[in-house]
mmCIF file of C-alpha atoms in Angstrom:
data_model
loop_
_atom_site.group_PDB
_atom_site.id
_atom_site.type_symbol
_atom_site.label_atom_id
_atom_site.label_comp_id
_atom_site.label_asym_id
_atom_site.label_seq_id
_atom_site.Cartn_x
_atom_site.Cartn_y
_atom_site.Cartn_z
ATOM 1 C CA UNK A 1 -4.858 -18.550 -11.207
ATOM 2 C CA UNK A 2 -2.537 -20.778 -13.232
ATOM 3 C CA UNK A 3 0.335 -20.662 -10.761
ATOM 4 C CA UNK A 4 -1.883 -22.171 -8.041
ATOM 5 C CA UNK A 5 -1.510 -25.551 -9.731
ATOM 6 C CA UNK A 6 2.293 -25.304 -9.821
ATOM 7 C CA UNK A 7 4.464 -27.329 -7.492
ATOM 8 C CA UNK A 8 5.487 -24.970 -4.716
ATOM 9 C CA UNK A 9 8.563 -25.865 -2.683
ATOM 10 C CA UNK A 10 9.032 -23.204 -0.045
ATOM 11 C CA UNK A 11 12.561 -24.443 0.648
ATOM 12 C CA UNK A 12 13.684 -23.662 -2.907
ATOM 13 C CA UNK A 13 13.631 -19.897 -2.633
ATOM 14 C CA UNK A 14 17.054 -18.819 -3.861
ATOM 15 C CA UNK A 15 17.602 -17.205 -7.240
ATOM 16 C CA UNK A 16 20.111 -14.705 -8.571
ATOM 17 C CA UNK A 17 19.087 -11.048 -8.630
ATOM 18 C CA UNK A 18 18.118 -10.632 -12.259
ATOM 19 C CA UNK A 19 15.483 -8.237 -13.572
ATOM 20 C CA UNK A 20 12.341 -9.541 -15.313
ATOM 21 C CA UNK A 21 11.450 -8.682 -18.880
ATOM 22 C CA UNK A 22 9.546 -5.574 -17.871
ATOM 23 C CA UNK A 23 7.617 -5.314 -21.139
ATOM 24 C CA UNK A 24 5.806 -8.483 -20.041
ATOM 25 C CA UNK A 25 4.692 -6.873 -16.778
ATOM 26 C CA UNK A 26 3.955 -3.204 -17.521
ATOM 27 C CA UNK A 27 3.119 -0.838 -20.369
ATOM 28 C CA UNK A 28 4.836 2.061 -18.597
ATOM 29 C CA UNK A 29 7.916 3.289 -20.464
ATOM 30 C CA UNK A 30 9.076 5.036 -17.276
ATOM 31 C CA UNK A 31 9.166 1.692 -15.494
ATOM 32 C CA UNK A 32 10.937 0.094 -18.438
ATOM 33 C CA UNK A 33 13.642 2.713 -17.981
ATOM 34 C CA UNK A 34 14.185 2.511 -14.218
ATOM 35 C CA UNK A 35 12.824 -0.732 -12.776
ATOM 36 C CA UNK A 36 15.543 -2.919 -14.267
ATOM 37 C CA UNK A 37 18.019 -1.492 -11.764
ATOM 38 C CA UNK A 38 15.621 -1.183 -8.822
ATOM 39 C CA UNK A 39 16.797 -3.505 -6.020
ATOM 40 C CA UNK A 40 13.211 -4.061 -4.843
ATOM 41 C CA UNK A 41 12.202 -5.246 -8.318
ATOM 42 C CA UNK A 42 15.209 -7.542 -8.611
ATOM 43 C CA UNK A 43 14.766 -8.992 -5.120
ATOM 44 C CA UNK A 44 11.036 -9.507 -5.568
ATOM 45 C CA UNK A 45 11.596 -11.170 -8.925
ATOM 46 C CA UNK A 46 14.319 -13.434 -7.546
ATOM 47 C CA UNK A 47 12.065 -14.706 -4.776
ATOM 48 C CA UNK A 48 9.198 -15.370 -7.207
ATOM 49 C CA UNK A 49 11.480 -17.221 -9.619
ATOM 50 C CA UNK A 50 13.067 -19.215 -6.814
ATOM 51 C CA UNK A 51 9.657 -20.313 -5.606
ATOM 52 C CA UNK A 52 7.704 -20.725 -8.858
ATOM 53 C CA UNK A 53 10.238 -20.820 -11.675
ATOM 54 C CA UNK A 54 10.427 -18.110 -14.325
ATOM 55 C CA UNK A 55 7.206 -19.031 -16.148
ATOM 56 C CA UNK A 56 5.314 -19.312 -12.868
ATOM 57 C CA UNK A 57 6.711 -15.958 -11.713
ATOM 58 C CA UNK A 58 5.351 -14.172 -14.798
ATOM 59 C CA UNK A 59 1.994 -15.873 -14.329
ATOM 60 C CA UNK A 60 1.806 -14.938 -10.671
ATOM 61 C CA UNK A 61 2.776 -11.297 -11.267
ATOM 62 C CA UNK A 62 0.199 -10.794 -14.012
ATOM 63 C CA UNK A 63 -2.608 -12.771 -12.346
ATOM 64 C CA UNK A 64 -2.300 -11.186 -8.895
ATOM 65 C CA UNK A 65 -3.639 -7.911 -7.559
ATOM 66 C CA UNK A 66 -2.038 -6.429 -4.444
ATOM 67 C CA UNK A 67 -3.808 -4.034 -2.108
ATOM 68 C CA UNK A 68 -2.575 -2.572 1.172
ATOM 69 C CA UNK A 69 -5.483 -1.303 3.247
ATOM 70 C CA UNK A 70 -3.588 1.315 5.158
ATOM 71 C CA UNK A 71 -3.526 2.087 8.882
ATOM 72 C CA UNK A 72 -5.499 5.302 8.298
ATOM 73 C CA UNK A 73 -8.304 3.175 6.848
ATOM 74 C CA UNK A 74 -8.238 0.907 9.901
ATOM 75 C CA UNK A 75 -8.171 3.911 12.253
ATOM 76 C CA UNK A 76 -11.120 5.525 10.486
ATOM 77 C CA UNK A 77 -13.268 2.404 10.825
ATOM 78 C CA UNK A 78 -13.675 1.915 7.059
ATOM 79 C CA UNK A 79 -11.920 -1.443 6.631
ATOM 80 C CA UNK A 80 -15.064 -3.562 6.328
ATOM 81 C CA UNK A 81 -16.683 -1.223 3.785
ATOM 82 C CA UNK A 82 -13.667 -1.435 1.489
ATOM 83 C CA UNK A 83 -13.413 -5.227 1.753
ATOM 84 C CA UNK A 84 -17.089 -5.475 0.845
ATOM 85 C CA UNK A 85 -16.641 -3.163 -2.154
ATOM 86 C CA UNK A 86 -13.695 -5.195 -3.481
ATOM 87 C CA UNK A 87 -15.671 -8.435 -3.174
ATOM 88 C CA UNK A 88 -18.661 -6.862 -4.936
ATOM 89 C CA UNK A 89 -16.428 -6.208 -7.949
ATOM 90 C CA UNK A 90 -15.655 -9.908 -8.340
ATOM 91 C CA UNK A 91 -12.210 -10.109 -6.742
ATOM 92 C CA UNK A 92 -11.214 -13.369 -5.052
ATOM 93 C CA UNK A 93 -8.987 -13.383 -1.963
ATOM 94 C CA UNK A 94 -5.820 -15.471 -2.366
ATOM 95 C CA UNK A 95 -3.835 -14.584 0.764
ATOM 96 C CA UNK A 96 -3.645 -11.858 3.393
ATOM 97 C CA UNK A 97 -1.568 -10.747 6.344
ATOM 98 C CA UNK A 98 -1.020 -7.687 8.554
ATOM 99 C CA UNK A 99 1.944 -5.573 7.458
ATOM 100 C CA UNK A 100 3.630 -2.730 9.328
ATOM 101 C CA UNK A 101 5.466 -0.250 7.123
ATOM 102 C CA UNK A 102 8.399 1.559 8.710
ATOM 103 C CA UNK A 103 9.906 4.924 7.814
ATOM 104 C CA UNK A 104 12.175 3.426 5.138
ATOM 105 C CA UNK A 105 9.263 1.423 3.764
ATOM 106 C CA UNK A 106 7.183 4.581 3.355
ATOM 107 C CA UNK A 107 9.898 6.065 1.168
ATOM 108 C CA UNK A 108 10.487 2.805 -0.678
ATOM 109 C CA UNK A 109 6.821 2.290 -1.502
ATOM 110 C CA UNK A 110 6.087 5.833 -2.677
ATOM 111 C CA UNK A 111 9.524 6.849 -3.953
ATOM 112 C CA UNK A 112 8.104 8.160 -7.246
ATOM 113 C CA UNK A 113 5.260 10.133 -5.685
ATOM 114 C CA UNK A 114 7.478 11.627 -2.959
ATOM 115 C CA UNK A 115 10.251 13.037 -5.163
ATOM 116 C CA UNK A 116 9.118 16.605 -4.384
ATOM 117 C CA UNK A 117 7.267 15.972 -1.130
ATOM 118 C CA UNK A 118 7.545 18.454 1.711
ATOM 119 C CA UNK A 119 8.931 17.496 5.113
ATOM 120 C CA UNK A 120 5.413 17.908 6.519
ATOM 121 C CA UNK A 121 3.977 15.369 4.090
ATOM 122 C CA UNK A 122 6.716 12.858 4.894
ATOM 123 C CA UNK A 123 6.142 13.235 8.630
ATOM 124 C CA UNK A 124 2.412 12.716 8.233
ATOM 125 C CA UNK A 125 2.881 9.588 6.124
ATOM 126 C CA UNK A 126 5.328 8.275 8.740
ATOM 127 C CA UNK A 127 2.711 8.991 11.409
ATOM 128 C CA UNK A 128 0.074 7.098 9.421
ATOM 129 C CA UNK A 129 2.384 4.080 9.197
ATOM 130 C CA UNK A 130 3.042 4.276 12.938
ATOM 131 C CA UNK A 131 -0.674 3.996 13.760
ATOM 132 C CA UNK A 132 -0.367 0.221 13.410
ATOM 133 C CA UNK A 133 -0.433 -2.488 10.771
ATOM 134 C CA UNK A 134 -2.292 -2.262 7.514
ATOM 135 C CA UNK A 135 -3.863 -5.255 5.790
ATOM 136 C CA UNK A 136 -1.976 -6.640 2.791
ATOM 137 C CA UNK A 137 -4.239 -8.733 0.559
ATOM 138 C CA UNK A 138 -3.469 -10.623 -2.657
ATOM 139 C CA UNK A 139 -6.431 -10.993 -5.009
ATOM 140 C CA UNK A 140 -7.269 -12.784 -8.198
ATOM 141 C CA UNK A 141 -10.070 -11.927 -10.613
ATOM 142 C CA UNK A 142 -11.888 -14.184 -13.065
ATOM 143 C CA UNK A 143 -11.662 -11.483 -15.711
ATOM 144 C CA UNK A 144 -7.859 -11.323 -15.523
ATOM 145 C CA UNK A 145 -5.429 -8.438 -14.937
ATOM 146 C CA UNK A 146 -6.437 -7.973 -11.276
ATOM 147 C CA UNK A 147 -3.736 -5.383 -10.504
ATOM 148 C CA UNK A 148 -4.993 -3.046 -13.199
ATOM 149 C CA UNK A 149 -8.611 -3.684 -12.189
ATOM 150 C CA UNK A 150 -7.904 -2.897 -8.543
ATOM 151 C CA UNK A 151 -6.139 0.337 -9.449
ATOM 152 C CA UNK A 152 -9.077 1.481 -11.566
ATOM 153 C CA UNK A 153 -11.463 0.596 -8.746
ATOM 154 C CA UNK A 154 -9.284 2.415 -6.184
ATOM 155 C CA UNK A 155 -9.892 5.885 -7.630
ATOM 156 C CA UNK A 156 -7.575 8.888 -7.645
ATOM 157 C CA UNK A 157 -6.106 10.733 -4.689
ATOM 158 C CA UNK A 158 -8.229 13.855 -5.336
ATOM 159 C CA UNK A 159 -11.631 13.425 -3.679
ATOM 160 C CA UNK A 160 -13.222 15.835 -6.144
ATOM 161 C CA UNK A 161 -12.231 13.824 -9.189
ATOM 162 C CA UNK A 162 -13.175 10.234 -8.393
ATOM 163 C CA UNK A 163 -16.303 8.114 -8.545
ATOM 164 C CA UNK A 164 -18.464 7.810 -5.461
ATOM 165 C CA UNK A 165 -18.204 4.012 -5.501
ATOM 166 C CA UNK A 166 -14.403 3.941 -5.838
ATOM 167 C CA UNK A 167 -12.490 2.318 -2.983
ATOM 168 C CA UNK A 168 -11.116 5.612 -1.712
ATOM 169 C CA UNK A 169 -14.533 7.236 -1.759
ATOM 170 C CA UNK A 170 -16.070 4.273 0.049
ATOM 171 C CA UNK A 171 -13.196 4.485 2.547
ATOM 172 C CA UNK A 172 -13.950 8.134 3.270
ATOM 173 C CA UNK A 173 -10.597 9.478 2.066
ATOM 174 C CA UNK A 174 -10.871 13.248 2.410
ATOM 175 C CA UNK A 175 -7.584 14.535 1.000
ATOM 176 C CA UNK A 176 -4.435 13.619 -0.917
ATOM 177 C CA UNK A 177 -2.447 12.542 2.161
ATOM 178 C CA UNK A 178 -4.973 10.260 3.863
ATOM 179 C CA UNK A 179 -5.717 8.146 0.791
ATOM 180 C CA UNK A 180 -6.348 5.001 2.892
ATOM 181 C CA UNK A 181 -6.019 2.454 0.057
ATOM 182 C CA UNK A 182 -2.882 1.515 -1.862
ATOM 183 C CA UNK A 183 -2.792 -0.807 -4.879
ATOM 184 C CA UNK A 184 -0.048 -2.077 -7.159
ATOM 185 C CA UNK A 185 -0.723 -0.624 -10.603
ATOM 186 C CA UNK A 186 0.461 -3.594 -12.682
ATOM 187 C CA UNK A 187 2.538 -6.771 -12.604
ATOM 188 C CA UNK A 188 5.817 -4.889 -12.312
ATOM 189 C CA UNK A 189 4.566 -3.124 -9.199
ATOM 190 C CA UNK A 190 3.304 -6.403 -7.736
ATOM 191 C CA UNK A 191 6.858 -7.770 -8.025
ATOM 192 C CA UNK A 192 8.414 -4.621 -6.577
ATOM 193 C CA UNK A 193 5.979 -3.992 -3.765
ATOM 194 C CA UNK A 194 6.010 -7.541 -2.449
ATOM 195 C CA UNK A 195 9.687 -6.855 -1.733
ATOM 196 C CA UNK A 196 8.925 -3.463 -0.187
ATOM 197 C CA UNK A 197 6.310 -4.858 2.182
ATOM 198 C CA UNK A 198 7.896 -8.141 3.241
ATOM 199 C CA UNK A 199 11.353 -9.633 3.877
ATOM 200 C CA UNK A 200 12.334 -12.680 1.848
ATOM 201 C CA UNK A 201 10.948 -15.561 3.928
ATOM 202 C CA UNK A 202 7.684 -13.828 4.763
ATOM 203 C CA UNK A 203 7.269 -12.845 1.108
ATOM 204 C CA UNK A 204 7.797 -16.411 -0.071
ATOM 205 C CA UNK A 205 5.352 -17.725 2.533
ATOM 206 C CA UNK A 206 2.641 -15.277 1.428
ATOM 207 C CA UNK A 207 3.137 -16.088 -2.263
ATOM 208 C CA UNK A 208 3.042 -19.814 -1.513
ATOM 209 C CA UNK A 209 -0.177 -19.308 0.449
ATOM 210 C CA UNK A 210 -1.665 -17.370 -2.481
ATOM 211 C CA UNK A 211 -0.769 -20.185 -4.869
ATOM 212 C CA UNK A 212 -2.455 -22.692 -2.581
ATOM 213 C CA UNK A 213 -5.419 -20.404 -1.942
ATOM 214 C CA UNK A 214 -8.670 -21.926 -3.126
ATOM 215 C CA UNK A 215 -10.973 -19.894 -5.338
ATOM 216 C CA UNK A 216 -14.199 -18.476 -4.022
ATOM 217 C CA UNK A 217 -13.049 -17.402 -0.581
ATOM 218 C CA UNK A 218 -14.770 -14.327 0.798
ATOM 219 C CA UNK A 219 -14.565 -11.894 3.669
ATOM 220 C CA UNK A 220 -15.735 -14.425 6.238
ATOM 221 C CA UNK A 221 -13.232 -17.071 5.229
ATOM 222 C CA UNK A 222 -10.252 -18.287 7.185
ATOM 223 C CA UNK A 223 -8.009 -16.405 4.752
ATOM 224 C CA UNK A 224 -9.162 -12.932 5.802
ATOM 225 C CA UNK A 225 -10.528 -13.594 9.267
ATOM 226 C CA UNK A 226 -7.333 -13.793 11.381
ATOM 227 C CA UNK A 227 -5.427 -10.947 9.663
ATOM 228 C CA UNK A 228 -8.477 -8.662 9.806
ATOM 229 C CA UNK A 229 -8.840 -9.400 13.512
ATOM 230 C CA UNK A 230 -5.136 -8.701 14.023
ATOM 231 C CA UNK A 231 -5.182 -5.265 12.416
ATOM 232 C CA UNK A 232 -8.368 -4.327 14.265
ATOM 233 C CA UNK A 233 -6.968 -5.409 17.619
ATOM 234 C CA UNK A 234 -3.938 -3.188 17.038
ATOM 235 C CA UNK A 235 -6.323 -0.228 16.760
ATOM 236 C CA UNK A 236 -9.079 -0.977 19.305
ATOM 237 C CA UNK A 237 -10.293 2.618 19.626
ATOM 238 C CA UNK A 238 -10.743 3.177 15.897
ATOM 239 C CA UNK A 239 -14.417 4.111 16.144
ATOM 240 C CA UNK A 240 -13.532 6.997 18.468
ATOM 241 C CA UNK A 241 -10.615 8.311 16.434
ATOM 242 C CA UNK A 242 -12.239 11.341 14.891
ATOM 243 C CA UNK A 243 -10.236 14.274 13.664
ATOM 244 C CA UNK A 244 -9.781 17.339 15.812
ATOM 245 C CA UNK A 245 -8.830 20.863 14.763
ATOM 246 C CA UNK A 246 -5.208 21.898 15.009
ATOM 247 C CA UNK A 247 -3.858 25.334 15.789
ATOM 248 C CA UNK A 248 -2.002 26.882 12.877
ATOM 249 C CA UNK A 249 -0.497 30.298 12.456
ATOM 250 C CA UNK A 250 2.711 32.184 12.991
ATOM 251 C CA UNK A 251 4.495 30.893 9.930
ATOM 252 C CA UNK A 252 5.520 27.571 8.491
ATOM 253 C CA UNK A 253 8.463 27.074 10.851
ATOM 254 C CA UNK A 254 6.272 27.426 13.923
ATOM 255 C CA UNK A 255 3.595 25.185 12.406
ATOM 256 C CA UNK A 256 6.251 22.555 11.696
ATOM 257 C CA UNK A 257 7.269 22.580 15.354
ATOM 258 C CA UNK A 258 3.638 22.179 16.401
ATOM 259 C CA UNK A 259 3.150 19.375 13.902
ATOM 260 C CA UNK A 260 6.109 17.435 15.289
ATOM 261 C CA UNK A 261 4.851 17.942 18.832
ATOM 262 C CA UNK A 262 1.319 16.825 18.011
ATOM 263 C CA UNK A 263 2.535 13.679 16.229
ATOM 264 C CA UNK A 264 4.417 12.627 19.380
ATOM 265 C CA UNK A 265 1.256 12.515 21.503
ATOM 266 C CA UNK A 266 1.300 9.269 23.535
ATOM 267 C CA UNK A 267 -2.428 8.635 23.144
ATOM 268 C CA UNK A 268 -3.292 6.946 19.792
ATOM 269 C CA UNK A 269 -6.588 8.775 19.432
ATOM 270 C CA UNK A 270 -4.875 12.147 19.870
ATOM 271 C CA UNK A 271 -2.185 11.212 17.348
ATOM 272 C CA UNK A 272 -4.820 10.183 14.837
ATOM 273 C CA UNK A 273 -6.705 13.425 15.413
ATOM 274 C CA UNK A 274 -3.488 15.371 14.837
ATOM 275 C CA UNK A 275 -2.758 13.444 11.626
ATOM 276 C CA UNK A 276 -6.236 14.188 10.280
ATOM 277 C CA UNK A 277 -6.146 17.827 11.291
ATOM 278 C CA UNK A 278 -2.714 18.615 9.902
ATOM 279 C CA UNK A 279 -3.291 16.614 6.688
ATOM 280 C CA UNK A 280 -5.959 19.154 5.736
ATOM 281 C CA UNK A 281 -3.604 22.116 5.729
ATOM 282 C CA UNK A 282 0.101 21.306 5.286
ATOM 283 C CA UNK A 283 1.893 22.093 2.008
ATOM 284 C CA UNK A 284 2.469 18.844 0.126
ATOM 285 C CA UNK A 285 4.955 19.741 -2.618
ATOM 286 C CA UNK A 286 8.053 21.871 -2.404
ATOM 287 C CA UNK A 287 6.635 24.298 -4.942
ATOM 288 C CA UNK A 288 3.860 25.112 -2.463
ATOM 289 C CA UNK A 289 1.090 23.238 -4.270
ATOM 290 C CA UNK A 290 -0.855 20.112 -3.340
ATOM 291 C CA UNK A 291 -1.090 17.389 -5.979
#
């Protein structure tokens, strides 16, 4: 990773909120059209430029893959399997930390995907985020373009249409709500999502750690060990958190009331069971379909 050899001064973090040249970070014409005015993109880019300089910021964004191993993955007990699968594909850990996503963060991260989401889907995603922290990991790859590689390895959100060795299949993702693994699709999303996940100082600290991160670190290294332990300790009963059936019937309004009640259960295992049960049956899009 070229930026790892750059001089990193964590005190020099200020930069004006300018947008990057998006054609250098993504091939998506949709992102070219909208990301220039996205405050997350501009804030993420400013912090990268303030830390690394403009050239270093472009290098970091294009030579970094970002994955958030979500709380539903931790709760299901699949975290280790996914970390192993990523390592098997040649990815190198640069930095990692636990990250809790709040209600606003859920909407900020998946704003494009949730444009037509139902209230039920939003509540279930909020409930997933409330299970505890997920694990945010920054990766490099000797073959380059790690963000794009991670997204291909992740697999789609439809269990029927993805490879059996994809990250989501290895995780045990069983539907389009409990997808368990999130990745940034390209360099533009790396810039944006760093700002979604972390406030300024924490973001700068993680990027600086990634730039200092030695190559060749694996799952047992000091880079992953403490944050993995932290997310596991926040969900100590994960092995017992199996899904349980939920009672549905009497119309969508009544089901919505039951859903809200079930998601307020004080016991984490019961909440996780409710999330899994309801995720199998709620309408996901406002046109009544699930995509």
